[in-house]
CSV table of C-alpha atoms in Angstrom, one decimal:
chain,number,residue,atom,x,y,z
A,180,MET,CA,-0.3,0.2,-0.1
A,181,SER,CA,0.6,3.5,-0.5
A,182,GLY,CA,2.2,5.8,1.8
A,183,THR,CA,-0.6,7.4,2.0
A,184,THR,CA,-2.3,4.8,4.4
A,185,PRO,CA,-3.6,4.7,7.9
A,186,SER,CA,-3.2,5.0,11.5
A,187,SER,CA,-2.2,3.7,14.5
A,188,THR,CA,1.3,3.8,16.0
A,189,THR,CA,2.8,3.0,19.6
A,190,GLU,CA,5.5,4.6,21.7
A,191,GLN,CA,8.9,4.1,21.2
A,192,PRO,CA,12.2,3.6,22.6
A,193,THR,CA,15.5,4.8,22.1
A,194,THR,CA,17.5,3.5,19.4
A,195,ALA,CA,20.2,2.7,21.5
A,196,GLN,CA,17.4,-0.2,22.8
A,197,SER,CA,16.6,-1.3,19.2
A,198,SER,CA,17.4,-5.3,17.9
A,199,THR,CA,17.5,-6.2,14.4
A,200,VAL,CA,15.8,-8.9,12.3
A,201,GLN,CA,16.7,-9.5,9.0
A,202,SER,CA,14.2,-9.4,6.1
A,203,SER,CA,14.5,-13.7,5.8
A,204,GLY,CA,15.6,-13.8,9.8
A,205,ALA,CA,13.9,-15.5,12.5
A,206,PRO,CA,11.7,-13.3,14.9
A,207,ALA,CA,13.2,-10.5,16.6
A,208,THR,CA,11.9,-9.1,19.9
A,209,ALA,CA,13.4,-5.4,21.7
A,210,ARG,CA,13.2,-4.5,24.9
A,211,PRO,CA,10.4,-1.9,26.6
A,212,GLY,CA,12.6,0.4,28.4
A,213,PRO,CA,12.3,2.8,30.8
A,214,SER,CA,12.3,5.3,27.8
A,215,ALA,CA,9.3,3.6,27.2
A,216,ARG,CA,7.4,3.5,30.0
A,217,ASP,CA,8.4,7.4,29.7
A,218,ARG,CA,6.7,8.0,26.5
A,219,MET,CA,3.8,5.7,27.3
A,220,ARG,CA,2.9,8.2,30.0
A,221,ARG,CA,2.8,10.9,27.5
A,222,ALA,CA,-0.1,8.8,24.7
A,223,PRO,CA,-3.8,9.3,25.8
A,224,VAL,CA,-5.2,6.1,24.0
A,225,GLU,CA,-2.4,3.9,26.8
A,226,ILE,CA,-2.9,5.9,29.5
A,227,GLY,CA,-6.6,5.6,29.6
A,228,LEU,CA,-6.3,1.7,29.3
A,229,GLY,CA,-3.4,1.5,31.2
A,230,MET,CA,-0.9,0.0,28.9
A,231,GLU,CA,2.8,-0.5,30.5
A,232,PRO,CA,6.1,-2.5,30.1
A,233,ASP,CA,5.5,-6.0,31.9
A,234,PRO,CA,8.3,-6.3,34.4
A,235,SER,CA,9.3,-9.5,33.2
A,236,SER,CA,10.0,-8.2,29.7
A,237,SER,CA,13.4,-8.8,28.4
A,238,ARG,CA,15.8,-8.9,25.5
A,239,GLU,CA,14.6,-12.5,24.7
A,240,ARG,CA,10.9,-11.9,25.7
A,241,THR,CA,9.1,-8.4,25.0
A,242,ARG,CA,6.1,-8.0,27.0
A,243,LEU,CA,3.7,-5.1,27.1
A,244,ARG,CA,0.7,-5.6,29.8
A,245,ALA,CA,-2.8,-3.6,30.6
A,246,ARG,CA,-4.5,-3.5,33.4
A,247,LEU,CA,-8.5,-6.1,33.5
A,248,HIS,CA,-10.6,-3.3,34.9
A,249,ASP,CA,-14.5,-3.1,34.7
A,250,GLY,CA,-13.7,-0.8,32.0
A,251,VAL,CA,-12.2,-3.4,29.8
A,252,ARG,CA,-14.5,-6.5,30.1
A,253,ALA,CA,-17.7,-6.7,28.4
A,254,ALA,CA,-21.1,-7.5,30.8
A,255,ASP,CA,-20.6,-11.7,30.0
A,256,GLY,CA,-16.6,-11.5,31.6
A,257,ARG,CA,-14.7,-11.2,28.0
A,258,VAL,CA,-12.4,-8.4,27.2
A,259,GLN,CA,-13.3,-5.7,24.8
A,260,PRO,CA,-11.5,-6.3,21.6
A,261,VAL,CA,-9.8,-2.5,21.8
A,262,LEU,CA,-7.9,-3.7,24.8
A,263,PRO,CA,-5.8,-6.8,22.7
A,264,ALA,CA,-6.3,-4.3,19.6
A,265,LEU,CA,-3.8,-1.4,21.7
A,266,LEU,CA,-1.2,-4.6,23.0
A,267,ALA,CA,-0.8,-5.8,19.7
A,268,ASP,CA,-1.2,-2.8,17.5
A,269,SER,CA,1.3,-0.7,19.9
A,270,GLY,CA,3.4,-3.7,20.8
A,271,ILE,CA,4.2,-4.7,17.2
A,272,GLY,CA,4.3,-1.0,16.3
A,273,TYR,CA,7.1,-0.4,18.8
A,274,LEU,CA,9.2,-3.0,17.8
A,275,VAL,CA,9.0,-2.0,13.9
A,276,PHE,CA,9.6,1.3,15.7
A,277,SER,CA,12.7,0.6,17.6
A,278,THR,CA,13.9,-2.3,14.8
A,279,ALA,CA,13.5,0.2,11.5
A,280,ARG,CA,15.2,3.5,13.6
A,281,LEU,CA,12.0,5.2,12.3
A,282,ALA,CA,11.6,9.0,13.3
A,283,ALA,CA,7.9,8.3,13.8
A,284,GLY,CA,4.8,5.6,13.6
A,285,ALA,CA,4.6,3.0,10.7
A,286,PRO,CA,0.8,3.3,10.0
A,287,THR,CA,-0.9,0.1,10.0
A,288,LEU,CA,-1.9,-1.4,7.2
A,289,ASP,CA,-4.3,-4.7,8.3
A,290,LEU,CA,-4.7,-6.3,12.1
A,291,ARG,CA,-6.2,-9.7,12.1
A,292,LEU,CA,-7.7,-10.4,16.1
A,293,ASP,CA,-8.6,-14.3,16.8
A,294,LEU,CA,-10.9,-13.8,20.7
A,295,ALA,CA,-10.0,-17.1,22.6
A,296,GLY,CA,-10.7,-17.5,25.9
A,297,SER,CA,-12.3,-15.1,28.7
A,298,PRO,CA,-9.8,-13.7,31.4
A,299,ALA,CA,-10.1,-15.1,34.8
A,300,PRO,CA,-12.6,-14.2,37.6
A,301,GLU,CA,-9.8,-13.2,39.9
A,302,ALA,CA,-7.2,-12.0,36.7
A,303,ARG,CA,-6.1,-8.5,37.4
A,304,TRP,CA,-3.2,-8.0,34.2
A,305,LEU,CA,-3.4,-9.2,30.5
A,306,THR,CA,-0.1,-9.3,29.2
A,307,ALA,CA,0.7,-9.8,25.7
A,308,GLU,CA,4.2,-11.5,24.2
A,309,LEU,CA,5.3,-9.5,21.1
A,310,ALA,CA,7.4,-11.2,18.2
A,311,LEU,CA,8.6,-9.5,14.9
A,312,LEU,CA,7.9,-11.6,12.4
A,313,HIS,CA,9.2,-10.0,9.5
A,314,LEU,CA,11.0,-6.4,8.5
A,315,ASP,CA,12.1,-4.9,4.9
A,316,ASP,CA,12.2,-1.6,3.9
A,317,GLU,CA,8.8,-1.2,2.9
A,318,ILE,CA,6.5,-3.5,5.7
A,319,GLY,CA,7.2,-5.2,9.0
A,320,VAL,CA,4.9,-8.1,10.4
A,321,GLY,CA,4.4,-8.9,13.9
A,322,ARG,CA,3.0,-11.3,16.2
A,323,ALA,CA,1.2,-10.8,19.6
A,324,GLU,CA,-0.4,-13.9,22.0
A,325,MET,CA,-2.1,-12.1,24.8
A,326,ARG,CA,-2.9,-14.2,28.3
A,327,ASP,CA,-4.3,-13.2,31.5
A,328,ASP,CA,-2.1,-13.5,34.7
A,329,THR,CA,-3.8,-16.9,35.3
A,330,GLY,CA,-2.2,-18.5,32.1
A,331,VAL,CA,-5.6,-17.9,29.8
A,332,LEU,CA,-5.3,-17.6,26.6
A,333,VAL,CA,-7.5,-15.0,25.9
A,334,ALA,CA,-6.5,-13.3,22.4
A,335,HIS,CA,-4.1,-13.7,19.5
A,336,ALA,CA,-3.2,-10.8,16.7
A,337,VAL,CA,-1.0,-10.8,13.4
A,338,VAL,CA,0.0,-7.0,12.2
A,339,THR,CA,1.2,-5.9,9.5
A,340,MET,CA,2.9,-2.4,9.1
A,341,ALA,CA,3.8,0.2,6.2
A,342,LEU,CA,7.4,1.8,7.2
A,343,THR,CA,6.9,3.9,3.5
A,344,GLY,CA,4.2,5.2,5.2
A,345,ALA,CA,5.6,6.9,8.3
A,346,PRO,CA,5.5,10.5,8.6
A,347,ALA,CA,9.1,12.6,9.1
A,348,ARG,CA,8.3,13.4,12.4
A,349,PRO,CA,5.7,12.9,15.6
A,350,GLY,CA,2.3,14.5,14.5
A,351,GLY,CA,3.6,14.8,11.1
A,352,LEU,CA,-0.2,13.2,9.8
A,353,ALA,CA,-2.4,15.8,11.7
A,354,THR,CA,-4.1,18.3,9.3
A,355,PRO,CA,-2.4,22.0,9.7
A,356,GLY,CA,-4.6,24.1,11.9
A,357,GLY,CA,-7.1,21.1,13.4
A,358,ALA,CA,-7.8,19.7,16.4
A,359,VAL,CA,-4.0,18.8,17.1
A,360,ASP,CA,-1.2,20.3,17.7
A,361,PRO,CA,2.0,18.5,16.7
A,362,ASP,CA,4.1,21.5,18.2
A,363,ALA,CA,2.3,22.0,21.4
A,364,ARG,CA,4.3,20.9,24.3
A,365,SER,CA,3.8,20.5,27.9
A,366,ALA,CA,5.8,22.5,30.8
A,367,ASP,CA,8.4,19.3,31.2
A,368,GLY,CA,9.0,19.4,27.5
A,369,GLY,CA,6.9,16.4,26.4
A,370,ASP,CA,5.4,16.0,23.1
A,371,PHE,CA,2.0,17.3,21.5
A,372,ARG,CA,-0.1,14.3,23.0
A,373,THR,CA,1.1,15.4,26.6
A,374,VAL,CA,-1.2,17.7,26.6
A,375,LEU,CA,-4.3,15.9,26.1
A,376,PRO,CA,-7.0,14.2,27.7
A,377,PRO,CA,-6.9,10.3,28.4
A,378,PHE,CA,-9.0,7.8,26.4
A,379,ASP,CA,-11.8,6.3,28.1
A,380,PRO,CA,-12.7,3.0,26.9
A,381,ALA,CA,-16.5,3.2,27.9
A,382,ARG,CA,-16.9,5.6,24.9
A,383,LEU,CA,-16.7,2.0,22.6
A,384,ASP,CA,-19.5,0.4,25.2
A,385,PRO,CA,-21.9,-1.2,22.5
A,386,ASP,CA,-24.9,-0.1,24.2
A,387,GLY,CA,-23.7,3.9,24.5
A,388,LEU,CA,-23.3,4.4,20.9
A,389,GLU,CA,-24.9,7.2,19.1
A,390,ILE,CA,-27.6,5.6,16.6
A,391,ASP,CA,-28.5,7.6,13.2
A,392,HIS,CA,-32.1,6.0,13.4
A,393,LEU,CA,-32.7,6.4,9.5
A,394,THR,CA,-29.9,4.9,8.5
A,395,GLY,CA,-28.5,2.5,11.4
A,396,ASP,CA,-25.3,4.2,11.2
A,397,VAL,CA,-23.3,4.7,14.3
A,398,VAL,CA,-22.3,8.3,14.4
A,399,PHE,CA,-18.7,8.8,16.3
A,400,THR,CA,-16.1,11.7,16.4
A,401,PRO,CA,-13.1,10.5,17.4
A,402,GLY,CA,-11.5,13.4,19.4
A,403,PRO,CA,-8.1,14.1,20.7
A,404,SER,CA,-7.9,11.5,23.3
A,405,THR,CA,-7.6,9.0,20.6
A,406,VAL,CA,-4.4,10.5,19.1
A,407,ASN,CA,-1.4,8.3,18.1
A,408,LEU,CA,2.0,9.2,17.2
A,409,ASN,CA,1.5,10.3,14.0
A,410,GLY,CA,-1.5,12.9,15.2
A,411,THR,CA,-4.4,11.3,13.8
A,412,THR,CA,-6.7,8.4,15.1
A,413,HIS,CA,-5.1,5.1,16.8
A,414,GLY,CA,-5.9,1.8,15.2
A,415,ALA,CA,-7.2,0.3,17.9
A,416,VAL,CA,-9.5,2.5,19.1
A,417,LEU,CA,-10.8,2.5,14.7
A,418,SER,CA,-10.4,-1.5,15.4
A,419,GLY,CA,-12.7,-1.3,18.5
A,420,LEU,CA,-15.5,0.4,17.3
A,421,ALA,CA,-15.6,-1.5,14.2
A,422,GLN,CA,-16.2,-4.2,16.3
A,423,ALA,CA,-18.7,-2.3,19.0
A,424,ALA,CA,-20.7,-1.0,15.7
A,425,GLN,CA,-21.0,-4.5,15.1
A,426,ALA,CA,-22.1,-5.8,18.4
A,427,ALA,CA,-24.8,-3.0,17.9
A,428,HIS,CA,-25.7,-4.2,14.4
A,429,LEU,CA,-26.6,-7.6,16.2
A,430,GLN,CA,-28.4,-6.5,18.9
A,431,ARG,CA,-30.6,-4.2,17.2
A,432,THR,CA,-30.9,-7.3,14.3
A,433,GLY,CA,-32.2,-9.3,17.1
A,434,ALA,CA,-29.4,-11.9,16.9
A,435,GLY,CA,-29.6,-12.9,20.6
A,436,THR,CA,-26.1,-13.7,22.4
A,437,VAL,CA,-23.4,-13.8,20.5
A,438,ARG,CA,-19.8,-14.6,21.0
A,439,PRO,CA,-17.1,-12.7,19.1
A,440,LEU,CA,-14.3,-15.0,17.9
A,441,SER,CA,-12.3,-12.5,15.1
A,442,LEU,CA,-12.2,-9.3,14.0
A,443,THR,CA,-9.9,-8.6,10.7
A,444,VAL,CA,-9.4,-4.7,10.2
A,445,GLU,CA,-7.9,-3.3,7.1
A,446,PHE,CA,-6.8,1.2,7.2
A,447,LEU,CA,-7.0,2.4,4.4
A,448,ARG,CA,-6.1,6.0,5.3
A,449,PRO,CA,-5.7,8.0,8.2
A,450,VAL,CA,-8.4,9.3,10.1
A,451,GLN,CA,-8.2,12.7,12.1
A,452,VAL,CA,-9.2,13.4,15.1
A,453,ASP,CA,-12.0,16.0,14.6
A,454,ALA,CA,-13.8,13.2,11.7
A,455,ALA,CA,-17.6,12.7,12.2
A,456,LEU,CA,-17.3,8.9,11.4
A,457,ARG,CA,-19.9,6.9,9.9
A,458,ALA,CA,-20.0,2.8,11.3
A,459,ARG,CA,-22.3,1.6,8.6
A,460,SER,CA,-22.7,-2.7,9.3
A,461,GLU,CA,-24.1,-5.1,7.0
A,462,ILE,CA,-24.7,-8.9,7.8
A,463,VAL,CA,-22.5,-10.8,5.2
A,464,ARG,CA,-23.7,-14.8,7.0
A,465,ASP,CA,-26.6,-14.9,9.3
A,466,GLY,CA,-26.5,-19.2,9.8
A,467,ARG,CA,-28.2,-20.7,12.6
A,468,ARG,CA,-24.7,-21.5,14.7
A,469,PHE,CA,-22.2,-18.5,13.1
A,470,TRP,CA,-22.4,-15.5,12.1
A,471,SER,CA,-20.2,-12.3,10.0
A,472,VAL,CA,-20.9,-8.6,10.0
A,473,ARG,CA,-18.9,-6.1,7.6
A,474,THR,CA,-18.3,-2.7,8.7
A,475,GLU,CA,-17.2,0.1,7.1
A,476,LEU,CA,-16.0,3.4,8.5
A,477,LEU,CA,-16.7,6.0,7.0
A,478,LEU,CA,-15.3,9.8,6.4
A,479,PRO,CA,-17.2,12.5,6.3
A,480,ASP,CA,-17.1,13.1,2.6
A,481,GLY,CA,-18.2,9.1,1.6
A,482,ARG,CA,-14.8,7.7,1.3
A,483,ALA,CA,-14.1,4.6,3.5
A,484,ALA,CA,-11.7,4.6,6.0
A,485,VAL,CA,-11.4,1.4,7.5
A,486,ARG,CA,-12.5,-1.9,6.1
A,487,ALA,CA,-13.8,-4.5,9.0
A,488,VAL,CA,-15.2,-8.1,8.9
A,489,GLY,CA,-15.8,-9.7,12.4
A,490,GLY,CA,-16.9,-13.0,13.2
A,491,GLY,CA,-18.4,-15.5,15.9
A,492,MET,CA,-21.1,-18.0,17.1
A,493,ARG,CA,-24.6,-17.6,18.5
A,494,ASP,CA,-25.6,-19.0,21.9
A,495,LEU,CA,-28.1,-21.3,21.3
A,496,ALA,CA,-28.9,-22.5,24.9
């Protein structure tokens, strides 16, 4: 995909913490150190979802974690997909950035998320073990395996990122004069994200979404709290929005109790944080046991910014 591609990035370490991977080589990892932790404190989506380097990270095993609190658990105890999407998108973006020594984030091309079990009721953390599978001059591909702190496998993801789409500096994809000022700095010298409020994951609760009852579309304006390092809407938020819109669509069509099993997201173009999005969904498989829903996130001019297909199964009890 060309350098006009999309949206999501992560928190970045110094180049001294980077490891390398050959284009045909084995998986590589980089260690989240104090630099990464410090920069995560400045990222509104990561702050809002409580992401941080895992204490067990090493040069051989790169791990990030996020706290499992009520705001990221569904009513049935399952984790809201925005959380594993964040750990995968941000974590793999971190590896790509550090290994390729980029000036800003590599935009995400696609994210494929498989949802497995529910976290144990007593679990406190969701931890992602990350691996960089491939890196060349154009793309980076990584894998994330996410388990709770009791060992339950919660999700697995594969993410592809476009190095050719990385801007020359942080905030470089933000619209000049828009809702985000890439030149803003906090009193302690932090980058433009430091002055922004943290993201509230409750905004992606399917029951709380704004619905246009004439069209059935979900209406959602991301806002500055969804910004990524490049100055556009974080891919994890867009993934979470697509899945929440699918859940709302299934509820409105009387699908009953459903269990999401997978979500595949294609990021077609960047989404500015002040863009009024429409999430338009349609059921493409409506079986007795299994279902699939396709969702497009549409920009105000009607162009699709994101395409997502989610699938799962029905509760026949």
